[in-house]
Amino acid sequence: RKSVVRITTGSQALDELLGGGIETLCITEAFGEFRSGKTQLAHTLCVSTQVPIHMHGGNGKVAYIDTEGTFRPERIVPIAERFGMDANAVLDNIIYARAYTYEHQYNLLLGLAAKMAEEPFKLLIVDSVIALFRVDFSGRGELAERQQKLAQMLSRLTKIAEEFNVAVYITNQVIADPGGGMFITDPKKPAGGHVLAHAATIRLMLRKGKGEQRVCKIFDAPNLPEGEAVFQVTSGGIMD
Ligand code: ATP
Ligand code: MG
C-alpha cells in the first residue's frame, strides 16, 4: 500500500482547508477567473514539493507541463529562498515542458511516466489541462471527440498519480454557465463538463479578494468539509 503524502501550499489556512495540503495519489483541480492564483499556486508547489517531509514538503521532484507559457523560472528563486532552499537545486529538480497541442500534451505524459519510474517525483502539474483541447477542438460538433480525448488524458493522469504516488495538480478555466439563471449575475462554472468533474478528486474554486488576497473554496471533495480559506499571493509565493 502506498501512503498519501500531503504537500504544503505555503498557506496554513489553505493547508487546513485541504486536510494538510495537496495530496499524492489523486488529482487536485484549481479553477477560477484569470489572476485568481492558479499558476502562482503551481509555482509555490514546485518548491514546497521539494521541501523535506518533516517540513510538510514531499521530498521529491516536480514535473511541469505548461500549455500557456506562463511558467517563470525567476519566480521560483524568491519562493525557494522563502522556504530556505537553494534556488538552483530547486530549479534543477523541476522537469519543465511546454505543450503546443493536446496530442503533444498526451505524449509528454507518456515520456514523464518513464522518467518517474527512474526518479522520485512527488508532483505533476498541468497548467492548464484544458486550454489546448479548447483550441484544438473549437469547431461545432467536435465536443464529443474533445471529451473523449480529454477523458483519455485524465485517465493517464490518474494512473500516474497512483502508480508513482505523486500529487497531480491541474488548472482549469471557468466558462459562462448558461444554466446559471437570469437572477445570478456573472454565473461561471468550470470547463470540462462531467469528464473533468469525474476525474478530479479535489476541486478547488479560486477567486480574487481584496488586494493581494485570494479565496479558495472547496467546490467538490469526497472527504473534506465545505469551507473557504483566504490566502495571499506574494513574491515568496502563496502565504497566509
Ligand atoms: P490565468 O487564468 O490568467 O492563468 P491564474 O489564476 O493562473 O490566471 P496567476 O498567474 O496565478 O493567475 O496569478 C496572477 C496574480 O498573481 C497577479 O495578478 C498578481 O496579483 C500575483 N502575483 C504574481 N507575481 C507576483 C509577485 N511576484 N508578487 C506578488 N504577487 C504576484
Ligand atoms: Mg495561469
Short mmCIF file of C-alpha atoms and ligand atoms in Angstrom, two decimals:
data_model
loop_
_atom_site.label_atom_id
_atom_site.label_comp_id
_atom_site.label_asym_id
_atom_site.label_seq_id
_atom_site.Cartn_x
_atom_site.Cartn_y
_atom_site.Cartn_z
CA ARG A 1 0.00 0.00 0.00
CA LYS A 2 1.27 3.42 -0.91
CA SER A 3 0.65 6.05 1.73
CA VAL A 4 -0.61 9.54 0.99
CA VAL A 5 1.83 12.43 1.25
CA ARG A 6 0.39 15.91 1.83
CA ILE A 7 2.37 18.80 0.36
CA THR A 8 2.04 22.27 1.86
CA THR A 9 0.56 25.04 -0.27
CA GLY A 10 2.55 27.65 1.65
CA SER A 11 -0.59 28.89 3.44
CA GLN A 12 -1.55 27.33 6.75
CA ALA A 13 -5.19 28.32 6.25
CA LEU A 14 -5.28 26.65 2.85
CA ASP A 15 -3.45 23.56 4.16
CA GLU A 16 -6.02 23.25 6.95
CA LEU A 17 -8.86 23.53 4.45
CA LEU A 18 -7.24 20.70 2.46
CA GLY A 19 -6.63 18.49 5.47
CA GLY A 20 -2.88 19.10 5.38
CA GLY A 21 -2.03 20.10 1.82
CA ILE A 22 -2.18 18.81 -1.75
CA GLU A 23 -2.41 15.00 -1.68
CA THR A 24 -0.47 12.42 -3.64
CA LEU A 25 -2.36 9.54 -5.29
CA CYS A 26 -5.08 11.79 -6.69
CA ILE A 27 -5.86 14.77 -8.90
CA THR A 28 -6.42 18.22 -7.40
CA GLU A 29 -8.00 20.73 -9.76
CA ALA A 30 -7.98 24.50 -9.27
CA PHE A 31 -10.29 26.59 -11.40
CA GLY A 32 -11.13 30.26 -11.28
CA GLU A 33 -11.08 33.53 -13.12
CA PHE A 34 -7.88 34.99 -14.59
CA ARG A 35 -5.30 36.13 -12.00
CA SER A 36 -7.06 34.16 -9.26
CA GLY A 37 -3.77 32.47 -8.33
CA LYS A 38 -3.87 29.07 -10.07
CA THR A 39 -0.43 29.46 -11.66
CA GLN A 40 1.08 31.12 -8.59
CA LEU A 41 -0.04 28.13 -6.51
CA ALA A 42 1.65 25.88 -9.10
CA HIS A 43 4.91 27.83 -8.68
CA THR A 44 4.74 27.54 -4.89
CA LEU A 45 4.08 23.79 -5.11
CA CYS A 46 7.16 23.46 -7.38
CA VAL A 47 9.22 24.47 -4.36
CA SER A 48 7.23 23.06 -1.42
CA THR A 49 7.17 19.61 -3.04
CA GLN A 50 10.98 19.57 -2.71
CA VAL A 51 10.99 20.56 0.95
CA PRO A 52 11.69 17.71 3.45
CA ILE A 53 8.70 15.69 4.68
CA HIS A 54 9.10 16.90 8.29
CA MET A 55 8.64 20.46 6.99
CA HIS A 56 5.39 19.49 5.22
CA GLY A 57 7.03 19.01 1.85
CA GLY A 58 7.18 15.97 -0.39
CA ASN A 59 10.96 15.49 -0.66
CA GLY A 60 10.57 14.82 -4.39
CA LYS A 61 11.00 16.18 -7.89
CA VAL A 62 8.44 18.10 -9.93
CA ALA A 63 7.20 17.71 -13.50
CA TYR A 64 5.60 20.81 -15.03
CA ILE A 65 3.59 20.72 -18.25
CA ASP A 66 2.85 24.26 -19.36
CA THR A 67 0.25 24.81 -22.08
CA GLU A 68 0.01 28.58 -21.77
CA GLY A 69 3.66 29.60 -21.50
CA THR A 70 3.20 31.14 -18.05
CA PHE A 71 5.89 29.26 -16.09
CA ARG A 72 8.51 31.75 -14.82
CA PRO A 73 11.74 30.20 -13.51
CA GLU A 74 12.70 33.56 -11.99
CA ARG A 75 9.58 33.36 -9.80
CA ILE A 76 10.98 30.15 -8.29
CA VAL A 77 14.02 31.99 -6.85
CA PRO A 78 12.31 34.08 -4.12
CA ILE A 79 9.95 31.20 -3.33
CA ALA A 80 12.91 28.84 -2.82
CA GLU A 81 14.58 31.44 -0.59
CA ARG A 82 11.43 31.80 1.45
CA PHE A 83 11.42 28.02 2.08
CA GLY A 84 15.15 28.08 2.88
CA MET A 85 16.03 26.05 -0.21
CA ASP A 86 18.84 26.52 -2.73
CA ALA A 87 17.17 28.06 -5.79
CA ASN A 88 19.44 26.43 -8.38
CA ALA A 89 18.97 22.99 -6.87
CA VAL A 90 15.22 23.55 -6.80
CA LEU A 91 15.20 24.63 -10.46
CA ASP A 92 17.28 21.58 -11.42
CA ASN A 93 14.59 19.35 -9.94
CA ILE A 94 11.75 20.84 -11.97
CA ILE A 95 11.37 18.98 -15.25
CA TYR A 96 9.66 21.50 -17.49
CA ALA A 97 7.94 21.06 -20.85
CA ARG A 98 5.81 23.37 -22.93
CA ALA A 99 2.97 21.63 -24.80
CA TYR A 100 1.61 23.05 -28.05
CA THR A 101 -1.21 20.65 -28.98
CA TYR A 102 -3.38 18.23 -26.98
CA GLU A 103 -1.54 15.32 -28.63
CA HIS A 104 1.81 16.80 -27.64
CA GLN A 105 0.45 17.17 -24.09
CA TYR A 106 -0.54 13.49 -24.05
CA ASN A 107 2.80 12.32 -25.45
CA LEU A 108 4.67 14.33 -22.83
CA LEU A 109 2.79 12.37 -20.17
CA LEU A 110 3.97 9.10 -21.68
CA GLY A 111 7.58 10.29 -21.56
CA LEU A 112 7.17 11.51 -17.99
CA ALA A 113 5.88 8.16 -16.79
CA ALA A 114 9.14 6.58 -17.98
CA LYS A 115 11.11 9.22 -16.07
CA MET A 116 9.04 8.78 -12.93
CA ALA A 117 9.83 5.08 -12.92
CA GLU A 118 13.52 6.01 -12.52
CA GLU A 119 13.50 9.09 -10.29
CA PRO A 120 11.50 10.07 -7.19
CA PHE A 121 8.83 12.55 -8.30
CA LYS A 122 6.14 13.82 -5.95
CA LEU A 123 4.24 16.33 -8.12
CA LEU A 124 2.95 16.64 -11.66
CA ILE A 125 1.49 19.98 -12.75
CA VAL A 126 -0.56 20.54 -15.89
CA ASP A 127 -1.31 24.27 -16.29
CA SER A 128 -3.84 24.41 -17.91
CA VAL A 129 -5.20 20.93 -18.51
CA ILE A 130 -7.93 22.07 -20.88
CA ALA A 131 -6.66 25.10 -22.81
CA LEU A 132 -5.26 23.12 -25.77
CA PHE A 133 -8.40 21.00 -26.03
CA ARG A 134 -10.46 24.13 -26.30
CA VAL A 135 -8.21 25.35 -29.13
CA ASP A 136 -7.74 22.03 -30.95
CA PHE A 137 -11.45 21.12 -30.81
CA SER A 138 -13.01 24.51 -31.26
CA GLY A 139 -15.36 23.61 -34.09
CA ARG A 140 -19.04 22.95 -33.83
CA GLY A 141 -19.78 19.25 -33.44
CA GLU A 142 -16.33 18.47 -32.02
CA LEU A 143 -17.37 18.40 -28.39
CA ALA A 144 -17.94 14.64 -28.16
CA GLU A 145 -14.49 13.91 -29.58
CA ARG A 146 -12.91 16.51 -27.35
CA GLN A 147 -14.48 14.97 -24.26
CA GLN A 148 -13.32 11.52 -25.30
CA LYS A 149 -9.70 12.69 -25.73
CA LEU A 150 -9.90 14.67 -22.51
CA ALA A 151 -11.09 11.55 -20.66
CA GLN A 152 -8.09 9.64 -22.05
CA MET A 153 -5.70 12.33 -20.85
CA LEU A 154 -7.27 12.45 -17.40
CA SER A 155 -7.21 8.69 -17.02
CA ARG A 156 -3.49 8.82 -17.82
CA LEU A 157 -3.05 11.44 -15.08
CA THR A 158 -4.91 9.28 -12.55
CA LYS A 159 -2.73 6.33 -13.45
CA ILE A 160 0.43 8.38 -12.94
CA ALA A 161 -0.83 9.63 -9.55
CA GLU A 162 -1.49 6.09 -8.35
CA GLU A 163 1.46 4.31 -9.90
CA PHE A 164 4.15 6.75 -8.75
CA ASN A 165 2.48 8.15 -5.62
CA VAL A 166 2.60 11.71 -6.95
CA ALA A 167 0.23 14.61 -6.46
CA VAL A 168 -1.32 15.78 -9.72
CA TYR A 169 -2.23 19.47 -9.75
CA ILE A 170 -4.21 20.66 -12.76
CA THR A 171 -5.67 24.05 -13.52
CA ASN A 172 -8.88 24.70 -15.35
CA GLN A 173 -10.72 27.65 -16.75
CA VAL A 174 -14.18 28.96 -15.99
CA ILE A 175 -16.83 29.32 -18.66
CA ALA A 176 -20.12 31.14 -18.68
CA ASP A 177 -22.90 28.96 -17.35
CA PRO A 178 -25.98 29.45 -19.50
CA GLY A 179 -27.94 27.42 -16.97
CA GLY A 180 -26.98 29.82 -14.21
CA GLY A 181 -30.32 31.54 -14.25
CA MET A 182 -31.28 35.08 -15.10
CA PHE A 183 -31.09 36.29 -11.49
CA ILE A 184 -27.49 35.22 -10.95
CA THR A 185 -25.03 37.87 -12.08
CA ASP A 186 -21.97 36.60 -13.95
CA PRO A 187 -22.58 32.88 -13.48
CA LYS A 188 -19.46 30.77 -14.03
CA LYS A 189 -18.67 27.10 -13.92
CA PRO A 190 -15.53 25.03 -14.51
CA ALA A 191 -14.87 23.90 -18.10
CA GLY A 192 -14.55 20.23 -18.99
CA GLY A 193 -18.05 19.07 -18.09
CA HIS A 194 -18.72 15.78 -16.33
CA VAL A 195 -15.50 14.23 -17.68
CA LEU A 196 -13.34 16.59 -15.66
CA ALA A 197 -15.74 16.58 -12.71
CA HIS A 198 -15.40 12.82 -12.52
CA ALA A 199 -11.59 12.72 -12.85
CA ALA A 200 -10.63 15.38 -10.33
CA THR A 201 -10.88 14.11 -6.76
CA ILE A 202 -10.49 17.51 -5.16
CA ARG A 203 -11.91 20.53 -6.95
CA LEU A 204 -10.96 23.98 -5.71
CA MET A 205 -12.56 27.21 -6.79
CA LEU A 206 -10.27 30.26 -6.55
CA ARG A 207 -11.35 33.87 -6.66
CA LYS A 208 -9.88 37.29 -6.08
CA GLY A 209 -10.39 39.03 -2.75
CA LYS A 210 -9.15 42.42 -1.59
CA GLY A 211 -5.74 43.48 -2.93
CA GLU A 212 -3.35 40.51 -2.97
CA GLN A 213 -5.88 38.34 -1.15
CA ARG A 214 -7.33 35.26 -2.78
CA VAL A 215 -10.10 32.98 -1.59
CA CYS A 216 -10.17 29.22 -2.09
CA LYS A 217 -13.45 27.34 -1.72
CA ILE A 218 -13.86 23.57 -1.69
CA PHE A 219 -16.07 23.01 -4.73
CA ASP A 220 -16.10 19.24 -4.53
CA ALA A 221 -14.14 16.77 -2.40
CA PRO A 222 -15.41 13.47 -1.05
CA ASN A 223 -13.83 13.67 2.39
CA LEU A 224 -13.33 17.36 3.10
CA PRO A 225 -15.88 19.57 4.83
CA GLU A 226 -17.16 22.52 2.82
CA GLY A 227 -15.33 25.71 3.57
CA GLU A 228 -13.15 28.56 2.42
CA ALA A 229 -9.64 29.77 3.11
CA VAL A 230 -8.14 33.19 2.49
CA PHE A 231 -4.52 33.40 1.38
CA GLN A 232 -2.16 35.92 -0.22
CA VAL A 233 -0.09 35.87 -3.39
CA THR A 234 3.34 37.33 -2.54
CA SER A 235 6.77 37.37 -4.13
CA GLY A 236 7.63 34.46 -1.82
CA GLY A 237 4.65 32.53 -3.18
CA ILE A 238 1.36 31.59 -1.55
CA MET A 239 1.18 32.64 2.12
CA ASP A 240 -1.33 33.37 4.87
P1 ATP B 1 -4.94 32.77 -15.58
O1 ATP B 1 -6.34 32.23 -15.66
O2 ATP B 1 -4.80 34.05 -16.34
O3 ATP B 1 -3.90 31.77 -15.91
P2 ATP B 1 -4.14 32.48 -12.80
O4 ATP B 1 -5.25 32.06 -11.91
O5 ATP B 1 -3.16 31.45 -13.20
O6 ATP B 1 -4.75 33.25 -14.05
P3 ATP B 1 -1.91 33.71 -11.53
O7 ATP B 1 -0.99 33.92 -12.65
O8 ATP B 1 -1.66 32.57 -10.63
O9 ATP B 1 -3.41 33.67 -12.06
O10 ATP B 1 -1.99 35.00 -10.63
C1 ATP B 1 -1.53 36.23 -11.10
C2 ATP B 1 -1.53 37.19 -9.94
O11 ATP B 1 -0.53 36.81 -9.01
C3 ATP B 1 -1.19 38.59 -10.37
O12 ATP B 1 -2.34 39.29 -10.65
C4 ATP B 1 -0.54 39.14 -9.12
O13 ATP B 1 -1.55 39.67 -8.31
C5 ATP B 1 0.01 37.93 -8.40
N1 ATP B 1 1.48 37.88 -8.49
C6 ATP B 1 2.21 37.37 -9.49
N2 ATP B 1 3.52 37.53 -9.24
C7 ATP B 1 3.61 38.14 -8.05
C8 ATP B 1 4.69 38.60 -7.25
N3 ATP B 1 5.96 38.44 -7.63
N4 ATP B 1 4.39 39.21 -6.10
C9 ATP B 1 3.12 39.37 -5.70
N5 ATP B 1 2.07 38.97 -6.41
C10 ATP B 1 2.30 38.37 -7.58
MG MG B 2 -2.43 30.81 -15.04
#
